[in-house]
CSV table of N, CA and C in Angstrom, one decimal:
chain,number,residue,atom,x,y,z
A,1,MET,N,-3.6,5.2,31.3
A,1,MET,CA,-3.3,4.6,30.0
A,1,MET,C,-3.1,3.5,29.7
A,2,ASN,N,-3.4,2.8,28.5
A,2,ASN,CA,-3.2,1.8,28.0
A,2,ASN,C,-2.0,1.5,27.1
A,3,ILE,N,-0.8,1.4,27.6
A,3,ILE,CA,0.2,0.9,26.8
A,3,ILE,C,0.7,-0.1,26.3
A,4,THR,N,0.7,-0.2,24.7
A,4,THR,CA,1.0,-1.6,24.1
A,4,THR,C,2.5,-1.3,23.7
A,5,VAL,N,3.1,-2.4,24.0
A,5,VAL,CA,4.5,-2.2,23.5
A,5,VAL,C,4.7,-3.7,22.3
A,6,SER,N,5.4,-3.4,21.4
A,6,SER,CA,5.4,-4.3,20.5
A,6,SER,C,6.7,-4.4,19.5
A,7,GLY,N,7.1,-5.4,19.3
A,7,GLY,CA,8.6,-5.5,18.4
A,7,GLY,C,7.9,-5.8,16.9
A,8,LYS,N,9.0,-5.2,15.8
A,8,LYS,CA,8.3,-5.0,14.4
A,8,LYS,C,9.8,-6.1,13.9
A,9,ASN,N,9.6,-6.4,12.7
A,9,ASN,CA,10.6,-7.3,12.2
A,9,ASN,C,11.5,-8.0,12.9
A,10,GLY,N,10.7,-8.9,13.7
A,10,GLY,CA,11.4,-10.0,14.5
A,10,GLY,C,11.8,-9.3,15.6
A,11,MET,N,11.7,-8.3,15.9
A,11,MET,CA,12.3,-7.6,17.2
A,11,MET,C,12.0,-8.3,18.6
A,12,ALA,N,12.6,-8.9,19.3
A,12,ALA,CA,12.0,-9.4,20.8
A,12,ALA,C,12.2,-8.3,21.8
A,13,VAL,N,11.1,-8.1,22.5
A,13,VAL,CA,10.8,-7.0,23.3
A,13,VAL,C,11.0,-7.7,24.8
A,14,THR,N,12.3,-7.1,25.2
A,14,THR,CA,12.6,-7.7,26.5
A,14,THR,C,11.7,-7.4,27.8
A,15,ASP,N,11.9,-7.8,29.0
A,15,ASP,CA,11.3,-7.1,30.1
A,15,ASP,C,11.9,-5.7,30.4
A,16,GLY,N,13.2,-5.8,30.0
A,16,GLY,CA,13.8,-4.1,30.4
A,16,GLY,C,13.3,-3.0,29.5
A,17,LEU,N,13.2,-3.3,28.3
A,17,LEU,CA,12.8,-2.8,27.1
A,17,LEU,C,11.4,-2.3,27.3
A,18,ARG,N,10.6,-3.0,27.6
A,18,ARG,CA,9.0,-2.9,28.1
A,18,ARG,C,9.0,-2.1,29.2
A,19,ASP,N,9.7,-2.2,30.3
A,19,ASP,CA,9.9,-1.5,31.6
A,19,ASP,C,10.0,0.1,31.3
A,20,ALA,N,11.3,0.1,30.4
A,20,ALA,CA,11.4,1.4,29.9
A,20,ALA,C,10.5,2.2,29.1
A,21,VAL,N,9.9,1.6,28.3
A,21,VAL,CA,8.9,2.2,27.5
A,21,VAL,C,7.6,2.5,28.4
A,22,ILE,N,7.2,1.9,29.3
A,22,ILE,CA,5.9,2.2,30.5
A,22,ILE,C,6.4,3.0,31.2
A,23,LYS,N,7.7,3.0,31.7
A,23,LYS,CA,8.3,4.2,32.6
A,23,LYS,C,8.0,5.7,32.0
A,24,ASN,N,8.9,5.5,30.7
A,24,ASN,CA,8.8,7.1,30.0
A,24,ASN,C,7.6,7.3,29.5
A,25,VAL,N,6.9,6.4,28.9
A,25,VAL,CA,5.2,6.7,28.4
A,25,VAL,C,4.3,7.6,29.6
A,26,SER,N,4.6,6.5,30.8
A,26,SER,CA,3.6,7.0,31.8
A,26,SER,C,3.7,8.4,32.1
A,27,LYS,N,4.7,9.2,31.8
A,27,LYS,CA,5.0,10.6,32.0
A,27,LYS,C,4.0,11.4,31.4
A,28,LEU,N,3.2,10.6,30.3
A,28,LEU,CA,2.4,11.4,29.6
A,28,LEU,C,1.0,11.3,30.0
A,29,SER,N,1.0,10.6,31.0
A,29,SER,CA,-0.5,10.6,31.4
A,29,SER,C,-1.3,11.7,31.9
A,30,LYS,N,-0.3,12.6,32.2
A,30,LYS,CA,-0.9,14.0,32.9
A,30,LYS,C,-1.8,14.8,31.6
A,31,TYR,N,-1.3,14.1,30.5
A,31,TYR,CA,-2.2,14.7,29.3
A,31,TYR,C,-3.5,14.1,28.9
A,32,PHE,N,-3.5,13.0,29.2
A,32,PHE,CA,-4.7,12.3,28.7
A,32,PHE,C,-5.5,11.5,29.7
A,33,THR,N,-6.5,11.0,29.2
A,33,THR,CA,-7.5,9.8,30.1
A,33,THR,C,-7.0,8.7,30.3
A,34,GLU,N,-7.4,8.1,31.5
A,34,GLU,CA,-7.0,6.5,31.8
A,34,GLU,C,-7.0,5.6,30.5
A,35,ASP,N,-8.1,5.7,29.8
A,35,ASP,CA,-8.5,5.0,28.9
A,35,ASP,C,-7.8,5.2,27.5
A,36,THR,N,-7.0,6.2,27.5
A,36,THR,CA,-6.1,6.4,26.2
A,36,THR,C,-5.4,5.2,25.7
A,37,GLU,N,-5.2,4.9,24.3
A,37,GLU,CA,-4.7,3.8,23.9
A,37,GLU,C,-3.5,4.6,23.4
A,38,VAL,N,-2.0,3.9,23.9
A,38,VAL,CA,-0.8,4.1,23.6
A,38,VAL,C,0.0,3.1,22.5
A,39,ARG,N,0.4,3.3,21.6
A,39,ARG,CA,1.0,1.9,20.8
A,39,ARG,C,2.3,2.3,20.4
A,40,THR,N,3.4,1.5,21.1
A,40,THR,CA,4.7,1.6,20.8
A,40,THR,C,5.1,0.5,20.1
A,41,VAL,N,5.9,0.9,18.9
A,41,VAL,CA,6.7,-0.1,18.0
A,41,VAL,C,8.0,0.0,18.5
A,42,LEU,N,8.7,-1.2,18.5
A,42,LEU,CA,10.2,-1.1,18.7
A,42,LEU,C,10.8,-1.9,17.5
A,43,SER,N,11.9,-1.4,16.9
A,43,SER,CA,12.5,-2.2,15.6
A,43,SER,C,14.0,-1.8,15.5
A,44,VAL,N,14.9,-2.8,14.8
A,44,VAL,CA,16.0,-2.5,14.7
A,44,VAL,C,16.1,-2.8,13.2
A,45,GLN,N,16.9,-1.9,12.6
A,45,GLN,CA,17.5,-2.0,11.0
A,45,GLN,C,18.8,-1.5,11.0
A,46,LYS,N,19.5,-2.8,10.6
A,46,LYS,CA,20.9,-2.6,10.5
A,46,LYS,C,21.4,-2.1,11.8
A,47,ASN,N,22.0,-1.1,11.9
A,47,ASN,CA,22.3,-0.6,13.6
A,47,ASN,C,21.5,0.3,14.1
A,48,ASN,N,20.5,0.9,13.3
A,48,ASN,CA,19.5,1.6,13.8
A,48,ASN,C,18.5,1.1,14.8
A,49,HIS,N,18.2,1.7,16.0
A,49,HIS,CA,17.4,1.2,17.0
A,49,HIS,C,16.1,2.1,16.7
A,50,ILE,N,14.7,1.7,16.3
A,50,ILE,CA,13.8,2.7,16.1
A,50,ILE,C,12.6,2.7,17.0
A,51,ALA,N,12.2,3.3,17.5
A,51,ALA,CA,11.1,3.4,18.4
A,51,ALA,C,10.1,4.5,18.2
A,52,GLU,N,8.8,4.0,17.9
A,52,GLU,CA,7.7,4.6,17.4
A,52,GLU,C,6.4,4.7,18.5
A,53,ILE,N,6.0,5.9,18.5
A,53,ILE,CA,4.5,5.8,19.4
A,53,ILE,C,3.6,6.5,18.9
A,54,THR,N,2.4,6.0,18.7
A,54,THR,CA,1.0,6.6,18.1
A,54,THR,C,0.0,6.5,19.3
A,55,ILE,N,-0.7,8.1,19.5
A,55,ILE,CA,-1.5,8.2,20.5
A,55,ILE,C,-2.7,8.7,19.8
A,56,PRO,N,-3.7,7.8,19.1
A,56,PRO,CA,-5.1,8.5,18.9
A,56,PRO,C,-5.9,9.1,20.0
A,57,PHE,N,-6.2,10.3,20.0
A,57,PHE,CA,-6.8,11.0,21.2
A,57,PHE,C,-8.0,11.9,20.9
A,58,LYS,N,-9.4,11.8,20.8
A,58,LYS,CA,-10.1,12.5,20.5
A,58,LYS,C,-10.0,12.9,19.0
A,59,GLY,N,-10.0,12.1,18.1
A,59,GLY,CA,-9.9,12.7,16.8
A,59,GLY,C,-8.5,13.2,16.5
A,60,ILE,N,-7.5,13.3,17.3
A,60,ILE,CA,-6.3,13.9,16.8
A,60,ILE,C,-5.3,12.6,17.1
A,61,ILE,N,-4.2,12.2,16.2
A,61,ILE,CA,-3.1,11.4,16.2
A,61,ILE,C,-1.8,12.1,16.5
A,62,PHE,N,-1.4,11.8,17.5
A,62,PHE,CA,-0.1,12.3,18.2
A,62,PHE,C,0.9,11.0,17.5
A,63,ARG,N,1.9,11.2,16.7
A,63,ARG,CA,2.7,10.4,16.0
A,63,ARG,C,4.1,10.9,16.3
A,64,ALA,N,5.1,9.7,16.6
A,64,ALA,CA,6.5,10.1,16.6
A,64,ALA,C,7.6,8.9,16.4
A,65,GLU,N,8.5,9.2,15.8
A,65,GLU,CA,9.6,8.2,15.7
A,65,GLU,C,10.8,8.8,16.0
A,66,GLU,N,11.8,8.0,16.3
A,66,GLU,CA,13.4,8.4,16.6
A,66,GLU,C,14.1,7.0,16.4
A,67,VAL,N,15.4,7.3,15.8
A,67,VAL,CA,16.4,6.4,15.7
A,67,VAL,C,17.4,7.0,16.1
A,68,SER,N,18.2,5.9,16.8
A,68,SER,CA,19.6,6.0,17.2
A,68,SER,C,20.2,4.8,17.2
A,69,ASP,N,21.4,4.7,17.8
A,69,ASP,CA,22.0,3.5,18.0
A,69,ASP,C,21.9,2.8,19.1
A,70,ASP,N,20.9,3.4,19.9
A,70,ASP,CA,20.6,2.6,21.4
A,70,ASP,C,19.1,2.7,21.6
A,71,MET,N,18.5,1.3,22.0
A,71,MET,CA,17.1,1.7,21.8
A,71,MET,C,16.5,2.5,23.2
A,72,TYR,N,17.7,2.5,24.1
A,72,TYR,CA,16.8,3.1,25.2
A,72,TYR,C,16.8,4.8,25.1
A,73,VAL,N,17.9,4.9,24.3
A,73,VAL,CA,18.1,6.6,23.7
A,73,VAL,C,17.0,6.8,22.9
A,74,SER,N,16.4,6.0,21.9
A,74,SER,CA,15.4,6.4,21.1
A,74,SER,C,14.1,6.5,21.8
A,75,ILE,N,14.0,5.3,23.0
A,75,ILE,CA,12.7,5.5,23.5
A,75,ILE,C,12.6,7.0,24.4
A,76,ASP,N,13.6,7.2,25.0
A,76,ASP,CA,13.6,8.6,25.6
A,76,ASP,C,13.3,9.7,24.8
A,77,ARG,N,14.1,9.9,23.8
A,77,ARG,CA,13.8,10.9,22.5
A,77,ARG,C,12.3,10.7,22.1
A,78,VAL,N,11.7,9.7,22.0
A,78,VAL,CA,10.6,9.8,21.2
A,78,VAL,C,9.5,10.2,22.1
A,79,VAL,N,9.7,9.9,23.3
A,79,VAL,CA,8.6,10.6,24.4
A,79,VAL,C,8.7,12.0,24.4
A,80,ASP,N,10.0,12.4,24.2
A,80,ASP,CA,10.2,13.8,24.3
A,80,ASP,C,9.6,14.6,23.3
A,81,LYS,N,9.8,13.9,22.0
A,81,LYS,CA,9.2,14.3,20.8
A,81,LYS,C,7.7,14.5,20.9
A,82,ILE,N,7.1,13.6,21.1
A,82,ILE,CA,5.8,13.1,21.5
A,82,ILE,C,5.0,14.7,22.5
A,83,GLU,N,5.8,14.7,23.6
A,83,GLU,CA,5.6,15.7,24.7
A,83,GLU,C,5.4,17.0,23.8
A,84,LYS,N,6.6,17.2,23.1
A,84,LYS,CA,6.6,18.6,22.5
A,84,LYS,C,5.5,19.0,21.6
A,85,GLN,N,4.9,17.7,20.8
A,85,GLN,CA,3.7,17.8,20.1
A,85,GLN,C,2.6,18.0,20.7
A,86,ILE,N,2.6,17.4,21.9
A,86,ILE,CA,1.6,17.7,22.7
A,86,ILE,C,1.1,19.3,23.3
A,87,LEU,N,2.4,19.7,23.7
A,87,LEU,CA,2.3,21.3,24.6
A,87,LEU,C,2.2,22.0,23.1
A,88,LYS,N,2.9,21.5,22.0
A,88,LYS,CA,2.3,22.7,20.8
A,88,LYS,C,0.9,22.6,20.3
A,89,HIS,N,0.4,21.4,20.3
A,89,HIS,CA,-1.0,21.2,20.2
A,89,HIS,C,-2.0,22.1,21.4
A,90,LYS,N,-1.6,21.9,22.4
A,90,LYS,CA,-2.4,22.8,23.6
A,90,LYS,C,-2.1,24.3,23.5
A,91,ALA,N,-0.9,24.7,23.0
A,91,ALA,CA,-0.9,26.1,22.8
A,91,ALA,C,-1.6,26.7,21.6
A,92,LYS,N,-1.3,25.9,20.3
A,92,LYS,CA,-2.4,26.4,19.1
A,92,LYS,C,-3.7,26.2,19.5
A,93,LEU,N,-4.4,25.4,20.3
A,93,LEU,CA,-5.7,25.2,20.8
A,93,LEU,C,-6.1,26.7,21.4
A,94,LYS,N,-5.0,27.1,22.2
A,94,LYS,CA,-5.5,28.5,23.1
A,94,LYS,C,-5.5,29.7,22.0
A,95,ASN,N,-4.7,29.5,21.1
A,95,ASN,CA,-4.2,30.7,20.2
A,95,ASN,C,-5.2,30.5,18.9
A,96,ARG,N,-5.5,29.4,18.7
A,96,ARG,CA,-6.5,28.9,17.4
A,96,ARG,C,-5.7,29.8,16.3
A,97,PHE,N,-6.5,29.8,15.0
A,97,PHE,CA,-6.0,30.3,13.9
A,97,PHE,C,-6.5,31.8,13.8
A,98,GLY,N,-5.6,32.8,13.5
A,98,GLY,CA,-5.8,34.3,13.4
A,98,GLY,C,-6.9,34.7,12.4
A,99,SER,N,-7.0,33.7,11.1
A,99,SER,CA,-7.8,34.2,10.2
A,99,SER,C,-8.5,32.6,9.9
A,100,ASN,N,-9.8,32.9,9.1
A,100,ASN,CA,-10.3,31.5,8.9
A,100,ASN,C,-10.2,31.5,7.2
A,101,GLU,N,-9.1,32.3,6.6
A,101,GLU,CA,-9.0,32.2,5.2
A,101,GLU,C,-8.5,30.8,4.6
A,102,SER,N,-9.1,30.2,3.9
A,102,SER,CA,-8.4,29.2,3.5
A,102,SER,C,-8.4,29.2,1.7
A,103,ILE,N,-7.3,28.8,1.1
A,103,ILE,CA,-7.0,28.6,0.1
A,103,ILE,C,-7.8,27.6,-0.7
A,104,ARG,N,-8.7,28.0,-1.8
A,104,ARG,CA,-9.4,26.8,-2.5
A,104,ARG,C,-8.7,26.6,-3.8
A,105,PHE,N,-8.5,25.2,-4.1
A,105,PHE,CA,-8.0,24.7,-5.5
A,105,PHE,C,-8.6,24.1,-6.2
A,106,GLU,N,-8.8,24.2,-7.2
A,106,GLU,CA,-9.6,23.3,-8.3
A,106,GLU,C,-8.9,22.5,-9.2
A,107,ILE,N,-8.9,21.5,-9.3
A,107,ILE,CA,-8.2,20.6,-10.1
A,107,ILE,C,-8.6,20.9,-11.6
A,108,PRO,N,-7.5,21.2,-12.6
A,108,PRO,CA,-7.9,21.6,-14.1
A,108,PRO,C,-8.2,20.6,-14.6
A,109,PRO,N,-8.8,20.6,-15.6
A,109,PRO,CA,-9.4,19.4,-16.6
A,109,PRO,C,-7.9,18.7,-17.3
A,110,ALA,N,-7.0,19.7,-17.5
A,110,ALA,CA,-5.6,19.0,-18.1
A,110,ALA,C,-5.2,18.3,-17.4
A,111,TYR,N,-5.3,18.0,-15.9
A,111,TYR,CA,-4.7,17.3,-14.9
A,111,TYR,C,-5.0,15.6,-15.1
A,112,GLU,N,-6.5,15.6,-15.5
A,112,GLU,CA,-7.1,14.3,-16.0
A,112,GLU,C,-6.5,13.9,-17.3
A,113,GLU,N,-6.4,14.5,-18.4
A,113,GLU,CA,-5.6,14.1,-19.3
A,113,GLU,C,-4.2,13.6,-19.4
A,114,ALA,N,-3.7,14.3,-18.5
A,114,ALA,CA,-2.2,14.2,-18.1
A,114,ALA,C,-1.9,12.7,-17.3
A,115,LYS,N,-2.9,12.4,-16.5
A,115,LYS,CA,-2.8,11.4,-15.6
A,115,LYS,C,-2.9,10.1,-16.7
A,116,GLY,N,-3.6,10.3,-17.7
A,116,GLY,CA,-3.9,8.9,-18.4
A,116,GLY,C,-2.9,8.6,-19.4
A,117,GLU,N,-1.9,9.8,-19.6
A,117,GLU,CA,-0.6,9.6,-20.6
A,117,GLU,C,0.5,8.6,-19.9
A,118,GLU,N,0.3,8.6,-18.5
A,118,GLU,CA,1.3,7.9,-17.8
A,118,GLU,C,1.4,6.5,-18.1
A,119,GLU,N,2.5,6.1,-18.2
A,119,GLU,CA,3.0,4.3,-18.4
A,119,GLU,C,2.3,3.7,-17.6
A,120,GLU,N,1.6,2.5,-17.8
A,120,GLU,CA,1.1,1.5,-16.8
A,120,GLU,C,2.3,0.9,-15.9
A,121,GLY,N,2.0,0.7,-14.6
A,121,GLY,CA,3.1,-0.3,-14.0
A,121,GLY,C,4.4,0.9,-13.6
A,122,SER,N,4.4,1.9,-13.8
A,122,SER,CA,5.7,3.0,-13.7
A,122,SER,C,5.5,3.2,-12.3
A,123,PHE,N,4.6,3.0,-11.4
A,123,PHE,CA,4.4,3.4,-10.1
A,123,PHE,C,4.2,2.3,-9.1
A,124,GLU,N,5.1,2.1,-8.0
A,124,GLU,CA,5.0,1.2,-7.3
A,124,GLU,C,4.6,1.3,-6.0
A,125,ILE,N,3.6,0.9,-5.3
A,125,ILE,CA,3.1,1.5,-4.1
A,125,ILE,C,3.6,0.5,-3.1
A,126,VAL,N,4.5,1.0,-2.1
A,126,VAL,CA,5.3,0.3,-1.2
A,126,VAL,C,4.4,0.3,0.1
A,127,LYS,N,3.6,1.1,0.6
A,127,LYS,CA,2.9,1.3,2.0
A,127,LYS,C,1.5,1.7,1.9
A,128,THR,N,0.7,1.1,2.5
A,128,THR,CA,-0.6,1.3,2.5
A,128,THR,C,-1.1,1.8,3.7
A,129,LYS,N,-1.5,3.1,3.9
A,129,LYS,CA,-2.1,3.2,5.4
A,129,LYS,C,-3.6,3.5,5.5
A,130,ARG,N,-4.4,3.0,6.6
A,130,ARG,CA,-5.6,3.2,6.8
A,130,ARG,C,-6.1,4.0,8.0
A,131,PHE,N,-6.6,4.9,7.9
A,131,PHE,CA,-7.1,5.6,9.4
A,131,PHE,C,-8.4,6.0,9.2
A,132,PRO,N,-9.3,6.3,10.6
A,132,PRO,CA,-10.3,7.0,10.4
A,132,PRO,C,-10.3,8.1,10.1
A,133,ILE,N,-11.3,8.8,9.4
A,133,ILE,CA,-11.8,10.3,8.9
A,133,ILE,C,-12.6,10.9,9.6
A,134,LYS,N,-12.2,11.9,10.5
A,134,LYS,CA,-13.3,12.3,11.3
A,134,LYS,C,-13.4,13.8,10.7
A,135,PRO,N,-14.8,14.4,10.8
A,135,PRO,CA,-15.1,15.6,10.1
A,135,PRO,C,-14.5,16.5,11.3
A,136,MET,N,-14.0,17.8,10.4
A,136,MET,CA,-13.1,18.7,11.0
A,136,MET,C,-13.1,19.8,10.3
A,137,SER,N,-12.8,21.1,10.5
A,137,SER,CA,-12.5,22.2,9.9
A,137,SER,C,-11.1,22.2,9.1
A,138,PRO,N,-11.1,22.8,8.0
A,138,PRO,CA,-9.5,23.2,7.4
A,138,PRO,C,-8.6,23.5,8.4
A,139,GLU,N,-8.9,24.2,9.4
A,139,GLU,CA,-8.0,24.6,10.2
A,139,GLU,C,-7.4,23.8,11.1
A,140,GLU,N,-8.4,22.8,11.7
A,140,GLU,CA,-8.2,21.8,12.5
A,140,GLU,C,-7.6,20.7,11.9
A,141,ALA,N,-7.5,20.6,10.4
A,141,ALA,CA,-6.8,19.6,9.4
A,141,ALA,C,-5.3,19.9,9.1
A,142,ILE,N,-5.1,21.4,9.3
A,142,ILE,CA,-3.9,21.9,9.3
A,142,ILE,C,-3.0,21.8,10.7
A,143,LEU,N,-3.5,21.9,11.5
A,143,LEU,CA,-3.1,21.4,13.0
A,143,LEU,C,-2.8,20.3,13.0
A,144,GLN,N,-3.5,19.3,12.7
A,144,GLN,CA,-3.1,17.9,12.5
A,144,GLN,C,-2.0,17.7,11.9
A,145,MET,N,-1.9,17.9,10.7
A,145,MET,CA,-1.1,17.7,9.7
A,145,MET,C,0.0,18.2,10.1
A,146,ASN,N,0.2,19.4,10.8
A,146,ASN,CA,1.5,20.0,11.5
A,146,ASN,C,2.0,18.9,12.3
A,147,LEU,N,1.0,18.6,13.4
A,147,LEU,CA,1.4,17.5,14.5
A,147,LEU,C,1.9,16.6,14.2
A,148,LEU,N,1.5,16.0,12.9
A,148,LEU,CA,2.3,14.5,12.5
A,148,LEU,C,3.4,14.7,11.8
A,149,GLY,N,3.6,16.2,11.3
A,149,GLY,CA,4.7,16.2,10.7
A,149,GLY,C,4.9,16.0,9.1
A,150,HIS,N,3.7,16.2,8.4
A,150,HIS,CA,3.3,15.7,7.0
A,150,HIS,C,3.3,16.8,6.4
A,151,ASN,N,3.2,16.8,5.0
A,151,ASN,CA,3.1,17.7,4.1
A,151,ASN,C,1.7,17.9,3.5
A,152,PHE,N,0.8,16.9,3.8
A,152,PHE,CA,-0.6,16.9,3.5
A,152,PHE,C,-1.4,16.2,4.6
A,153,PHE,N,-2.6,16.7,4.2
A,153,PHE,CA,-3.8,15.7,5.6
A,153,PHE,C,-4.9,15.4,4.7
A,154,VAL,N,-5.6,14.3,4.8
A,154,VAL,CA,-6.7,14.2,4.0
A,154,VAL,C,-7.9,13.9,5.5
A,155,PHE,N,-8.9,14.6,5.3
A,155,PHE,CA,-10.1,14.8,6.1
A,155,PHE,C,-11.5,15.1,5.6
A,156,THR,N,-12.6,14.6,6.3
A,156,THR,CA,-13.8,15.2,6.0
A,156,THR,C,-14.3,16.6,6.3
A,157,ASN,N,-14.4,17.3,5.6
A,157,ASN,CA,-14.6,19.2,5.8
A,157,ASN,C,-16.0,18.9,6.4
A,158,ALA,N,-15.9,19.4,7.8
A,158,ALA,CA,-17.0,19.1,8.6
A,158,ALA,C,-18.2,20.3,8.0
A,159,ASP,N,-17.9,21.3,7.1
A,159,ASP,CA,-18.9,22.2,6.5
A,159,ASP,C,-19.8,21.6,5.2
A,160,THR,N,-18.9,20.8,4.6
A,160,THR,CA,-19.4,20.4,3.3
A,160,THR,C,-19.5,19.0,3.2
A,161,ASP,N,-19.1,18.2,4.4
A,161,ASP,CA,-19.3,16.7,4.4
A,161,ASP,C,-18.5,16.0,3.3
A,162,THR,N,-17.5,16.8,2.6
A,162,THR,CA,-16.7,15.9,1.6
A,162,THR,C,-15.2,15.9,1.9
A,163,ILE,N,-14.7,15.0,1.3
A,163,ILE,CA,-13.1,14.7,1.6
A,163,ILE,C,-12.5,15.7,1.0
A,164,ASN,N,-11.8,16.3,1.8
A,164,ASN,CA,-10.6,17.4,1.2
A,164,ASN,C,-9.4,17.1,1.6
A,165,VAL,N,-8.6,17.8,0.9
A,165,VAL,CA,-6.7,17.6,1.5
A,165,VAL,C,-6.3,19.1,1.6
A,166,VAL,N,-5.6,19.1,2.8
A,166,VAL,CA,-4.9,20.3,3.2
A,166,VAL,C,-3.4,20.3,2.7
A,167,TYR,N,-2.7,21.0,2.6
A,167,TYR,CA,-1.6,20.7,1.9
A,167,TYR,C,-0.3,21.9,2.3
A,168,LYS,N,0.9,21.7,2.8
A,168,LYS,CA,1.7,22.9,2.9
A,168,LYS,C,2.5,23.1,1.3
A,169,ARG,N,2.4,24.7,1.2
A,169,ARG,CA,3.0,25.1,-0.2
A,169,ARG,C,4.3,25.3,0.2
A,170,LYS,N,5.3,25.6,-1.1
A,170,LYS,CA,6.4,25.7,-0.8
A,170,LYS,C,6.8,27.3,-0.3
A,171,ASP,N,5.9,28.0,-0.5
A,171,ASP,CA,6.0,29.4,0.2
A,171,ASP,C,5.8,29.4,1.4
A,172,GLY,N,5.4,28.1,2.2
A,172,GLY,CA,5.3,28.0,3.8
A,172,GLY,C,3.5,28.4,4.0
A,173,LYS,N,2.7,28.7,3.1
A,173,LYS,CA,1.2,29.0,3.3
A,173,LYS,C,0.5,27.4,3.1
A,174,TYR,N,-0.8,27.7,3.1
A,174,TYR,CA,-1.5,26.2,3.0
A,174,TYR,C,-2.2,26.4,2.0
A,175,GLY,N,-2.6,24.7,1.4
A,175,GLY,CA,-3.6,25.1,0.4
A,175,GLY,C,-4.6,24.0,0.7
A,176,LEU,N,-6.0,24.2,0.3
A,176,LEU,CA,-7.0,23.3,0.5
A,176,LEU,C,-7.7,22.8,-1.0
A,177,ILE,N,-7.8,21.2,-1.1
A,177,ILE,CA,-8.2,20.8,-2.3
A,177,ILE,C,-9.5,20.2,-2.0
A,178,GLU,N,-10.5,20.6,-2.7
A,178,GLU,CA,-11.9,20.3,-2.5
A,178,GLU,C,-12.3,19.6,-4.1
A,179,PRO,N,-13.5,18.9,-3.8
A,179,PRO,CA,-13.7,18.2,-4.9
A,179,PRO,C,-14.9,19.2,-5.7
A,180,LEU,N,-15.0,18.9,-7.1
A,180,LEU,CA,-16.1,20.1,-7.7
A,180,LEU,C,-17.1,19.1,-7.6
A,181,GLU,N,-18.2,19.8,-7.4
A,181,GLU,CA,-19.8,19.4,-7.3
A,181,GLU,C,-20.4,19.5,-8.3
């Protein structure tokens, strides 16, 4: 694995921290190929020591973050968290989804009207994320969303070649948003 360790917000990565990251992350090598890229970012905010790991692998992104009052503890915990995601993913791949039912959701015309009535400048975008979108089934997108711990996931639907969104509903089930054609 190619492990990159960097600091964020002026955090200097010492040799001891770099060695701790490499030693702990190397435990995950049994799950990945040699050329797998692993990005680790360490940062400190107030008294919180934050360790983040991102591993893009064959269209799936494993990502975890841990916060504690000790960076070495954060590193240990974030590696454990990533390993749990990997094992959960492997189990789900074995079991797959029991049914291929997808909830289809069309955006009502009233939504567009309501959107235009909002005040200009009332929303502030504080973070922008960019990521590759790979074609996949809605079921694969739900799996990816759950692995990331998110409430929604944007993807290209492999069947329709359109951008779709899957999301977790309040009732624990899943929804699918598709564009009107």
